[in-house]
Tab-separated table of C-alpha atoms and ligand atoms in Angstrom:
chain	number	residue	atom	x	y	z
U	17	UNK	CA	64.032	-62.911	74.907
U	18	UNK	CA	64.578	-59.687	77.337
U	19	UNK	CA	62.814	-56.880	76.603
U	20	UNK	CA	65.987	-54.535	75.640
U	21	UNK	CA	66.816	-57.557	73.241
U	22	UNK	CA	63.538	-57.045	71.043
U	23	UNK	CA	64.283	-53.482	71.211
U	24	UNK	CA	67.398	-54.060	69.291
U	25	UNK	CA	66.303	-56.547	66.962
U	26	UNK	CA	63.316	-54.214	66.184
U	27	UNK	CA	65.477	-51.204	65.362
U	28	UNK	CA	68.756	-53.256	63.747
U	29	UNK	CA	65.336	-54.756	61.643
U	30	UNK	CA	64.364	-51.486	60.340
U	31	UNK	CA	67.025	-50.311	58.646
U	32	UNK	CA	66.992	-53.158	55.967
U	33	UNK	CA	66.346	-52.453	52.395
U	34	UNK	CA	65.439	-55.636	51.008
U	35	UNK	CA	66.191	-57.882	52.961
U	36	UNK	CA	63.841	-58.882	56.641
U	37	UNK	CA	65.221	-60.137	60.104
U	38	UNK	CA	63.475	-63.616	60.434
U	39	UNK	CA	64.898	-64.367	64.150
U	40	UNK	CA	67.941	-63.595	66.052
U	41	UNK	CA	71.094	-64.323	63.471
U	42	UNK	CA	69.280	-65.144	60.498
U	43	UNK	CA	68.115	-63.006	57.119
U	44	UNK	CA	65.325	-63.546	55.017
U	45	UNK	CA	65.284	-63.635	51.122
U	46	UNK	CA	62.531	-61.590	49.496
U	47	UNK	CA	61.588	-63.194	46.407
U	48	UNK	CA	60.069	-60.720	43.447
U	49	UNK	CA	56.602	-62.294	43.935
U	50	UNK	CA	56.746	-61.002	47.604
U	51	UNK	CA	58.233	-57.595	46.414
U	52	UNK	CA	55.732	-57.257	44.062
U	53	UNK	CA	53.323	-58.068	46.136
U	54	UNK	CA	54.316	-55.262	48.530
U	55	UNK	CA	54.260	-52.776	46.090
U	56	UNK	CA	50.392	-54.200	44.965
U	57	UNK	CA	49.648	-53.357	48.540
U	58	UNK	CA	51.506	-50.037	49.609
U	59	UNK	CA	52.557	-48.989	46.504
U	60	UNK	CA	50.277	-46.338	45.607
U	61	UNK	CA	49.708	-42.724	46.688
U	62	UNK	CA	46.869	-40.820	46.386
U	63	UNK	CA	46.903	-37.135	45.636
U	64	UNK	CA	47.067	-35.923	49.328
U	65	UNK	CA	49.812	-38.814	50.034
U	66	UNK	CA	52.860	-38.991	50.006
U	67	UNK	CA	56.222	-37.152	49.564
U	68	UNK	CA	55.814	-33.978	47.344
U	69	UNK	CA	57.375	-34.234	43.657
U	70	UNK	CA	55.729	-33.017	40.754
U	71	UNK	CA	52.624	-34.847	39.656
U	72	UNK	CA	54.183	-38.163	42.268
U	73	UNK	CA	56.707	-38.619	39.629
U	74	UNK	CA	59.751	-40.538	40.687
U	75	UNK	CA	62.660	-38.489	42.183
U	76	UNK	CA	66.071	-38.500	41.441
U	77	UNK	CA	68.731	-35.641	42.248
U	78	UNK	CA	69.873	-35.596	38.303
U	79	UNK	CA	73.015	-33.485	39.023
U	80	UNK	CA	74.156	-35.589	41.566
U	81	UNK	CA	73.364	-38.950	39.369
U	82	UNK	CA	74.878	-38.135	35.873
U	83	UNK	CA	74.302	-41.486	34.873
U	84	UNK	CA	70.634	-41.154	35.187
U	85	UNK	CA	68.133	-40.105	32.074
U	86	UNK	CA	65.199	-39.199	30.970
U	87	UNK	CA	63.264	-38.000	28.272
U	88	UNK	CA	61.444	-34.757	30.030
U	89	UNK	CA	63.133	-33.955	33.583
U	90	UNK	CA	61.565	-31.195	36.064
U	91	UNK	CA	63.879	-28.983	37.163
U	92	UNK	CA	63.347	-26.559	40.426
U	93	UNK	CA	65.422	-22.755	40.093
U	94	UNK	CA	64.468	-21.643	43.586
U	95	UNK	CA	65.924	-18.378	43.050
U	96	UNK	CA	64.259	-15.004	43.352
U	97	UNK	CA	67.395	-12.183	44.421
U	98	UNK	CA	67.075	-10.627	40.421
U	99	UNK	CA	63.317	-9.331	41.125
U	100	UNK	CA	62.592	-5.530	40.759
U	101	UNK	CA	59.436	-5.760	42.817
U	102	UNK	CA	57.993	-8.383	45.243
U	103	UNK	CA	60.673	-11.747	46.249
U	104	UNK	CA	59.200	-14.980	47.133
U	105	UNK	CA	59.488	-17.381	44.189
U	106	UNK	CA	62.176	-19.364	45.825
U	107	UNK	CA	59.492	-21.048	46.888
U	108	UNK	CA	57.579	-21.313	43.677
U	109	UNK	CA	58.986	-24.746	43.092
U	110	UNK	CA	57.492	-26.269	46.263
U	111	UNK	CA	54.432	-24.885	46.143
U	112	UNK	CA	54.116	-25.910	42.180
U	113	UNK	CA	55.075	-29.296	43.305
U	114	UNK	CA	52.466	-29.134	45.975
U	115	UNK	CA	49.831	-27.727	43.512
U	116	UNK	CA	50.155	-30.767	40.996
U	117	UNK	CA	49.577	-33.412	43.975
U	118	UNK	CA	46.134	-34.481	41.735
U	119	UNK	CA	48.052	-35.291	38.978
U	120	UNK	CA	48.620	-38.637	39.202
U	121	UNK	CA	49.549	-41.230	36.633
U	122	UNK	CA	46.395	-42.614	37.100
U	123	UNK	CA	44.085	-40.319	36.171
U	124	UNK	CA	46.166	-38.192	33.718
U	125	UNK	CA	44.485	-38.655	30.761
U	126	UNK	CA	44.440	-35.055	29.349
U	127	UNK	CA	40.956	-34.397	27.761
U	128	UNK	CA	41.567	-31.727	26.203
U	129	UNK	CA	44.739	-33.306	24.436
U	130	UNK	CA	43.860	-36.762	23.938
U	131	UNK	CA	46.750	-38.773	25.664
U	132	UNK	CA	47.834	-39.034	29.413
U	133	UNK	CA	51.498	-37.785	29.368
U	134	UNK	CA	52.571	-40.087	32.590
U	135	UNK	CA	51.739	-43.162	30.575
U	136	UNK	CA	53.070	-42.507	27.065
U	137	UNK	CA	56.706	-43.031	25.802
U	138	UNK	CA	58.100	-40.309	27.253
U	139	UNK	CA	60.414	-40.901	30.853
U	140	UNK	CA	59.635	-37.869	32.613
U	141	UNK	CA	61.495	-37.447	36.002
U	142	UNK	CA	61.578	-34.660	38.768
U	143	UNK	CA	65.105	-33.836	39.171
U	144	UNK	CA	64.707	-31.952	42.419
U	145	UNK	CA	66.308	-28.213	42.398
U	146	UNK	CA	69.539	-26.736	41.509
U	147	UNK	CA	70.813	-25.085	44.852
U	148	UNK	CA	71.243	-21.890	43.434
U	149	UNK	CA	73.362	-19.261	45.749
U	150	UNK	CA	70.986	-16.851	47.096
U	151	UNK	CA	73.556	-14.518	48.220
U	152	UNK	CA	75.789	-13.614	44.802
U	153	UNK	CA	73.689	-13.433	41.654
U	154	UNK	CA	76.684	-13.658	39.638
U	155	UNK	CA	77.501	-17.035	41.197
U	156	UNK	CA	73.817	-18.104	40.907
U	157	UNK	CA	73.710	-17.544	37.121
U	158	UNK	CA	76.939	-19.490	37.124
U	159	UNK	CA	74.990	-22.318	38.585
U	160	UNK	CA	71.840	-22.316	36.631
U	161	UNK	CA	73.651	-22.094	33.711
U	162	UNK	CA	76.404	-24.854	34.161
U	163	UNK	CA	73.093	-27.565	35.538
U	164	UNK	CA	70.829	-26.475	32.691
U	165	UNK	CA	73.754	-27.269	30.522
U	166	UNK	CA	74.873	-30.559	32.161
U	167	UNK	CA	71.338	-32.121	32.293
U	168	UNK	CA	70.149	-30.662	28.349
U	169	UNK	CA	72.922	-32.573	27.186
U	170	UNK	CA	72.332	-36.179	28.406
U	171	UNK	CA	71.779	-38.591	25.588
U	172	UNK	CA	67.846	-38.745	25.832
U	173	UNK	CA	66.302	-42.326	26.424
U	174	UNK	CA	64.101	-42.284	23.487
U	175	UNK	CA	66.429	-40.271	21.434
U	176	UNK	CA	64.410	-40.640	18.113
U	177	UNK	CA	61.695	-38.944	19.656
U	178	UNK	CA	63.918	-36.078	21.246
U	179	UNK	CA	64.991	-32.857	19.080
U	180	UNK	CA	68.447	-33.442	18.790
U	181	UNK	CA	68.229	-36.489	20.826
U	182	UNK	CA	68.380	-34.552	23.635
U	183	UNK	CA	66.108	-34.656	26.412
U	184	UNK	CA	63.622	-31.456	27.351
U	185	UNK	CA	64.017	-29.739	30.450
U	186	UNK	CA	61.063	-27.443	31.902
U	187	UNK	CA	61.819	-25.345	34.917
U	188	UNK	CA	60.181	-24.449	38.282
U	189	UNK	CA	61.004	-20.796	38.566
U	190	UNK	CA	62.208	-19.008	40.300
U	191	UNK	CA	62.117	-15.709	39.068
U	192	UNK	CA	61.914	-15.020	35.564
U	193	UNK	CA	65.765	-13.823	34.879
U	194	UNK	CA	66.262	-17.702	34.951
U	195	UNK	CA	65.549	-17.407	31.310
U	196	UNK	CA	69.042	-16.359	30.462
U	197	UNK	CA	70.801	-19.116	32.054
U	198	UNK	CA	68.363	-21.864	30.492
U	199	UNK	CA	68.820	-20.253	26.944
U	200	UNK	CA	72.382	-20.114	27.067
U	201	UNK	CA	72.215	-23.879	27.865
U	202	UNK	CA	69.843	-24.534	24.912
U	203	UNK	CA	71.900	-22.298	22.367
U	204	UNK	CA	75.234	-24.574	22.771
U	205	UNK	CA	72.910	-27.581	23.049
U	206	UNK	CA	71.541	-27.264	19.954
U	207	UNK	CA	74.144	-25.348	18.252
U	208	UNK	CA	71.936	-22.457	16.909
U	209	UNK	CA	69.765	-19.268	17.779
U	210	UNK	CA	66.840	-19.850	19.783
U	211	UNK	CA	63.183	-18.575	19.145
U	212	UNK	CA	61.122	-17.773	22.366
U	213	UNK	CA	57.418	-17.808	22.631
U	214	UNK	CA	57.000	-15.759	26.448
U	215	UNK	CA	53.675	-15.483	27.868
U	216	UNK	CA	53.825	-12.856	30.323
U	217	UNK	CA	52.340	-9.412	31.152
U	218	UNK	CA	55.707	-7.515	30.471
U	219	UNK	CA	58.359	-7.159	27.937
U	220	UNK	CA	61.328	-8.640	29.978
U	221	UNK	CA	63.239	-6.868	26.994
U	222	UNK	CA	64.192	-3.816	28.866
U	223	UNK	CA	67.512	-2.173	28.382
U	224	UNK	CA	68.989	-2.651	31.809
U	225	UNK	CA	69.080	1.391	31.745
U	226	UNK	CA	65.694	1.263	31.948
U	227	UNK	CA	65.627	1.019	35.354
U	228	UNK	CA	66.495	4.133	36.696
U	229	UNK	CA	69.576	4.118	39.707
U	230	UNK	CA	72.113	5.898	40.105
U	231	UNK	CA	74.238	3.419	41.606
U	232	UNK	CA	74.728	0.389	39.045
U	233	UNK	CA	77.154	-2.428	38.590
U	234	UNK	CA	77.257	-5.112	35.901
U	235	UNK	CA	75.294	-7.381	38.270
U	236	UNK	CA	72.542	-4.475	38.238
U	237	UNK	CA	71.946	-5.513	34.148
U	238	UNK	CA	71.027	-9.209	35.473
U	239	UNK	CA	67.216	-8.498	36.507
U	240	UNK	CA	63.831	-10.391	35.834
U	241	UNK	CA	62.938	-7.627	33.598
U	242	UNK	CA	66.028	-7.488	31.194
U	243	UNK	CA	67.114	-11.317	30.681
U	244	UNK	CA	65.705	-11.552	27.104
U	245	UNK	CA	67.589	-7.810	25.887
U	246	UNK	CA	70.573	-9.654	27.577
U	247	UNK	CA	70.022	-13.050	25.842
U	248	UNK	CA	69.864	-10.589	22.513
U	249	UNK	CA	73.078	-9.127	23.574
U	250	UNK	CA	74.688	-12.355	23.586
U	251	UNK	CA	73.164	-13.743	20.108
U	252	UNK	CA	71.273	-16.413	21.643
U	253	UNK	CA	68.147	-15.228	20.248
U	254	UNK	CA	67.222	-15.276	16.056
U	255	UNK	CA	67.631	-11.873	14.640
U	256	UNK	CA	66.431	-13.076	11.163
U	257	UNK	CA	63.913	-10.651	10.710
U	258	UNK	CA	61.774	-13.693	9.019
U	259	UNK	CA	62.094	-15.662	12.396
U	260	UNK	CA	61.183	-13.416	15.450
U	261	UNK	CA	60.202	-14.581	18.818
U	262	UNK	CA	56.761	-13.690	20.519
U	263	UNK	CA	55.586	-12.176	23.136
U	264	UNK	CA	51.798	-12.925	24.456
U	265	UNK	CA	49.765	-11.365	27.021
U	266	UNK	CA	51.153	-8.005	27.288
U	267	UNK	CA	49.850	-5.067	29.169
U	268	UNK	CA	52.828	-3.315	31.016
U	269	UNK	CA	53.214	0.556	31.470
U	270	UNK	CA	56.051	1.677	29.580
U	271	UNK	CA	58.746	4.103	30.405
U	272	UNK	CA	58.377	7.933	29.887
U	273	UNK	CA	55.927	9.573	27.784
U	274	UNK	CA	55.862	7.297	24.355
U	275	UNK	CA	56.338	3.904	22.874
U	276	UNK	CA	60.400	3.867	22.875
U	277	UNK	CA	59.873	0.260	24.823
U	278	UNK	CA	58.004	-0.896	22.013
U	279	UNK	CA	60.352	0.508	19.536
U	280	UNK	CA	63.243	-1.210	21.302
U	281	UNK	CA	61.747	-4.516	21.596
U	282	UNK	CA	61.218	-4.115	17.642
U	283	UNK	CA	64.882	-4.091	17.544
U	284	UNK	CA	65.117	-6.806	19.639
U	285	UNK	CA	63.162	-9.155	16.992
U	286	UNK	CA	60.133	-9.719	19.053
U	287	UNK	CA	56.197	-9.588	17.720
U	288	UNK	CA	53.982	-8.861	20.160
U	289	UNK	CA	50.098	-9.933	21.287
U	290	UNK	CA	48.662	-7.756	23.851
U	291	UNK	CA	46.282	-9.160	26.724
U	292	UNK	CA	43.531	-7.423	25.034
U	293	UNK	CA	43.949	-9.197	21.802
U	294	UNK	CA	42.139	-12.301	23.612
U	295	UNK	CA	38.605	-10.137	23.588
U	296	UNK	CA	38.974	-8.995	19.540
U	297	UNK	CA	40.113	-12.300	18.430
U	298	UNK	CA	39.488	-15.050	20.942
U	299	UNK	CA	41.288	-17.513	21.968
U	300	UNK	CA	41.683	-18.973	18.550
U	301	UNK	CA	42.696	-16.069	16.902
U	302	UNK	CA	45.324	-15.330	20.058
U	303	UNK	CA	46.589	-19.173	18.824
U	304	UNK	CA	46.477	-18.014	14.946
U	305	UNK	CA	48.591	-15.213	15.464
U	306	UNK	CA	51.306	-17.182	17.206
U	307	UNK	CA	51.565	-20.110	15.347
U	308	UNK	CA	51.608	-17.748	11.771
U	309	UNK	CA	54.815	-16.444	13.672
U	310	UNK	CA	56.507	-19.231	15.031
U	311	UNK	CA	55.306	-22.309	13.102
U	312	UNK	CA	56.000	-25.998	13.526
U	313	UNK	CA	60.037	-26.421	12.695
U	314	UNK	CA	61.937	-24.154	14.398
U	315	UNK	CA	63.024	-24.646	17.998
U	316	UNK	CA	60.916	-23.160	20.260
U	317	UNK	CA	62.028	-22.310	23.961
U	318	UNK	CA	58.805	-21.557	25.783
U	319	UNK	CA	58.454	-19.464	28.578
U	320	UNK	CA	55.685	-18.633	31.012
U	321	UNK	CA	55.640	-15.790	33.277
U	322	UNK	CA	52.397	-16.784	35.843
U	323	UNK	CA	51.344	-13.066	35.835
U	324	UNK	CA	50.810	-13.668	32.198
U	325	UNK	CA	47.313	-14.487	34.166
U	326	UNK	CA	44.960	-11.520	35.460
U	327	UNK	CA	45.885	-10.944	39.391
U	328	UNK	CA	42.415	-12.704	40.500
U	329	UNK	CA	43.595	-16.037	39.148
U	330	UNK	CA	46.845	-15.390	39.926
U	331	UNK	CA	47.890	-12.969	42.564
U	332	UNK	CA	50.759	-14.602	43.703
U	333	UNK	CA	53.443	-13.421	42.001
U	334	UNK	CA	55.999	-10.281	41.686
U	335	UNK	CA	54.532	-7.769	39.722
U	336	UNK	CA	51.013	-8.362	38.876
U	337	UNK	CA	49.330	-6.565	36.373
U	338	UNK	CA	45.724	-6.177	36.074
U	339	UNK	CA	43.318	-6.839	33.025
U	340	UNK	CA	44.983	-10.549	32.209
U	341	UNK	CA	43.872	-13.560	30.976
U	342	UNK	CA	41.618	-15.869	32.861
U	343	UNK	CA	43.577	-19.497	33.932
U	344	UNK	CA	40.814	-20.982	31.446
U	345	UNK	CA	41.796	-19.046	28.354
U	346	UNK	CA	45.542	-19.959	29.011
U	347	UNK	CA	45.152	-23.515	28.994
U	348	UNK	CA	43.069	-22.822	25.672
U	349	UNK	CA	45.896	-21.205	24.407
U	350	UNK	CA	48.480	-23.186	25.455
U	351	UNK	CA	46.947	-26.338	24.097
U	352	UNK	CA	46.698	-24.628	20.654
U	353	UNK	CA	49.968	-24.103	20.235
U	354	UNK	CA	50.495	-28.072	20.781
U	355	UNK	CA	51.897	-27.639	17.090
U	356	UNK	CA	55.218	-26.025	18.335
U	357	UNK	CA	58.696	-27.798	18.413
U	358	UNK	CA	59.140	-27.556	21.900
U	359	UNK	CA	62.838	-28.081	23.526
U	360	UNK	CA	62.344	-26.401	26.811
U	361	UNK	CA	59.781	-24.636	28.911
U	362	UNK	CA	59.516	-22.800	32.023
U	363	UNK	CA	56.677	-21.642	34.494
U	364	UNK	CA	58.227	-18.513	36.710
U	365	UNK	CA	57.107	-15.930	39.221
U	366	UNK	CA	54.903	-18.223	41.028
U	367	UNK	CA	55.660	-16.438	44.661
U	368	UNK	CA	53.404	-18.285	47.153
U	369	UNK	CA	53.322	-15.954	50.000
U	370	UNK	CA	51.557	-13.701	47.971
U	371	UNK	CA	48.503	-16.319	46.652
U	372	UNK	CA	45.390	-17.567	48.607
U	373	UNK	CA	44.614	-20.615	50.946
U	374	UNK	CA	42.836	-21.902	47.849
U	375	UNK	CA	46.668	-22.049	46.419
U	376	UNK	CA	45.312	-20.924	43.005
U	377	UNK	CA	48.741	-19.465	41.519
U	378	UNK	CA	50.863	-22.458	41.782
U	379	UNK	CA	47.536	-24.977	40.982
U	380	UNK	CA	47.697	-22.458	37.357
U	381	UNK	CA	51.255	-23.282	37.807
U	382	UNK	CA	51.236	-26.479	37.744
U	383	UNK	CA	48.182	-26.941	35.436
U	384	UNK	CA	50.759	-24.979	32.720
U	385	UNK	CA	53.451	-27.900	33.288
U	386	UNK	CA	50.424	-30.738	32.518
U	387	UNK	CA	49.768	-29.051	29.534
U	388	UNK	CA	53.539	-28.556	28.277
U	389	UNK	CA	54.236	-32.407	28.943
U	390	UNK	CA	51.038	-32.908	27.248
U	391	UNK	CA	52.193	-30.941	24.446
U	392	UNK	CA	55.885	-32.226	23.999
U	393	UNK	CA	54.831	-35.981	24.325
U	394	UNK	CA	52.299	-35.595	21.880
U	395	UNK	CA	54.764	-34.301	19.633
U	396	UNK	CA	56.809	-37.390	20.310
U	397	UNK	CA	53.758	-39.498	19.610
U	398	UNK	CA	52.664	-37.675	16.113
U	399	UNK	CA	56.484	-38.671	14.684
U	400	UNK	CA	56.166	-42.208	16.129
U	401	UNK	CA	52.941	-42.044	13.578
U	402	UNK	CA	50.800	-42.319	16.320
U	403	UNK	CA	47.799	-40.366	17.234
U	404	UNK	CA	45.754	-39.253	20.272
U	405	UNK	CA	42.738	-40.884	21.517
U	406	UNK	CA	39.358	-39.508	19.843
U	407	UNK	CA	36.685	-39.344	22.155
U	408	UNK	CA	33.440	-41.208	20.762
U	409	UNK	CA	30.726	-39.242	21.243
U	410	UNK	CA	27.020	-40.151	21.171
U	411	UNK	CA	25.532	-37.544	19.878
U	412	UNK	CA	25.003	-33.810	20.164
U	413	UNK	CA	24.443	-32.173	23.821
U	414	UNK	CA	20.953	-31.898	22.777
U	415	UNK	CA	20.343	-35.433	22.506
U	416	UNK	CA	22.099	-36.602	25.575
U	417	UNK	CA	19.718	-34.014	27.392
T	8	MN	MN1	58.435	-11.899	33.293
């Protein structure tokens, strides 16, 4: 055989699927044995391998594949144009995705929670990104909100163990004003007002006012600091004075020379938990509080603002505030609230050009995500009648010493 004709063979030989060249002419079955052989031997990544989805789930472009489903999908928002400060969390879902490379199916068995998430019932899928417009913020809201929409309604695969028997979507922000878009999908998903548990160091209920220009349009009103007064506006959010949303975390300046924010979030139906709450009552009083407000029934769209987190364990992001929580006392948190009925989530403002080389923003990032799947499949699990694993321990501390 010539030279140029092994040439050929070799590249006409790599672009088969399934199927091998044997010789000049002739094709070679794979039987499953083989095939699972192959995947025996090549079939695993570790954490620094391979291509980057979240946690080495599998990836499938969901809006391009309506066919496909899934109980919990991760969604990417790349979008960052409605940001009153510092841009950059376009990038937030890559670098999340990055971040979570040592989560693996094989070791995700969540201590803290008592189940691994990746091997439970649960199909949980990264869905790639919505290509949101980064040029026309009214077209980009158009687009979050018609993909949240499309994927929240797919029939789930476990429906039984799915509110609504609808799968539950949790977003890669993005910038926070991806809220609005994400709650509008989950309000004509589920067919009623939406409670909102936000973990974040600001309001994000500001009249759009509030930011003082001159020059204003009605795309100035769509910022990352207003999308939860807007979501009021359009009655997405409960206004039963009995049912309020929460906010957790909080330390913002305020505008002018009282509490008017304050007052006008009151309006707005919102309870809040300052940042400084977590040294009076602890982390289990912080998880007291919120639970007494939001309880186990209701819907619950969760949403988590990374500068919820003190600027030393988080500094990349848009506007960090100083005097946060540690990473350690939001995981505490966010595993005591396990309780909630969950339907969505999203982690925003992680802006990567902004963190370290130690990539700590986007590792809280996507350290928030593991504990939301852990949280939503465990739910799943406690109505199958199931329970988590118990650890069996030997003995006190002191006696293992
Ligand atoms: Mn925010």
């Amino acid at each position: 055989m010539k030279l140029r004709e092994i040439l050929w063979l070799a590249v006409s030989c790599g672009s088969v699927a399934v199927r091998a060249c044997a010789g000049h002419g002739e094709v070679q079955e794979w039987s499953q044995e083989e095939l699972d052989e192959l995947e025996r031997k090549w079939g695993m990544e570790w954490g620094f391998s391979g291509i980057s989805t979240f946690a080495h789930l599998p990836h499938v472009k969901c809006l391009t594949n309506p066919t496909e489903d899934f109980d919990i999908a991760i969604i990417g928002a790349p979008f960052d144009t409605a940001v009153s400060y510092r841009p950059g969390a376009r990038f937030g879902p890559r670098a999340i995705r990055a971040a979570s490379a040592r989560q693996t199916s094989f070791r995700g068995f969540n201590a803290r929670a008592g189940i691994n998430p990746y091997q439970n019932w649960a199909k949980i899928l990264d869905c790639g990104d919505i290509p949101v417009v980064p040029t026309d913020n009214a077209l980009a809201v158009e687009q979050m909100s018609t993909a949240f929409a499309e994927l929240g309604s797919r029939a789930a695969v476990t429906p039984s163990l799915s509110p609504s028997g609808k799968p539950r979507l949790i977003t890669l922000g993005g910038d926070h004003s991806l809220a609005l878009p994400a709650l509008r999908a989950l309000h004509a998903v589920y067919g009623q007002k939406l409670r909102v548990l936000h973990f974040d160091a600001h309001l994000d209920t500001w009249h759009p006012g509030k930011y003082p220009s001159y020059w204003s349009s009605a795309q100035t009103q769509f910022t990352h600091g207003s999308m939860f007064w807007l979501a009021g506006q359009e009655g997405l959010l409960s206004n039963a004075s009995a049912a309020p949303s929460v906010h957790a975390g909080l330390r913002t300046r305020l505008s002018g020379g009282d509490f008017g924010d304050y007052e006008d979030d009151d309006a707005q139906n919102w309870v809040r938990v300052a940042a400084d709450e977590m040294d009076d009552l602890g982390t289990k009083g912080v998880v007291a509080r919120i639970m007494d407000v939001l309880g186990t029934e209701d819907p619950v769209y969760l949403s988590v603002d990374i500068d919820v987190l003190d600027p030393a364990f988080a500094p990349g992001t848009g506007t960090p505030e100083p005097g946060g929580w540690t990473t350690r006392e939001l995981i505490r948190v966010l595993r005591g609230i396990e309780g909630l009925n969950l339907v969505g989530a999203d982690i925003v403002e992680v802006a990567p050009a902004y963190q370290n080389n130690g990539e700590e923003t986007a590792l809280a990032g996507a350290q928030v995500v593991f504990e939301i799947l852990s949280s939503m499949v465990k739910r799943g699990m406690v109505e199958m009648g199931k329970t988590a694993v118990v650890e069996k321990k030997k003995g006190s501390v002191k006696d293992e010493l």
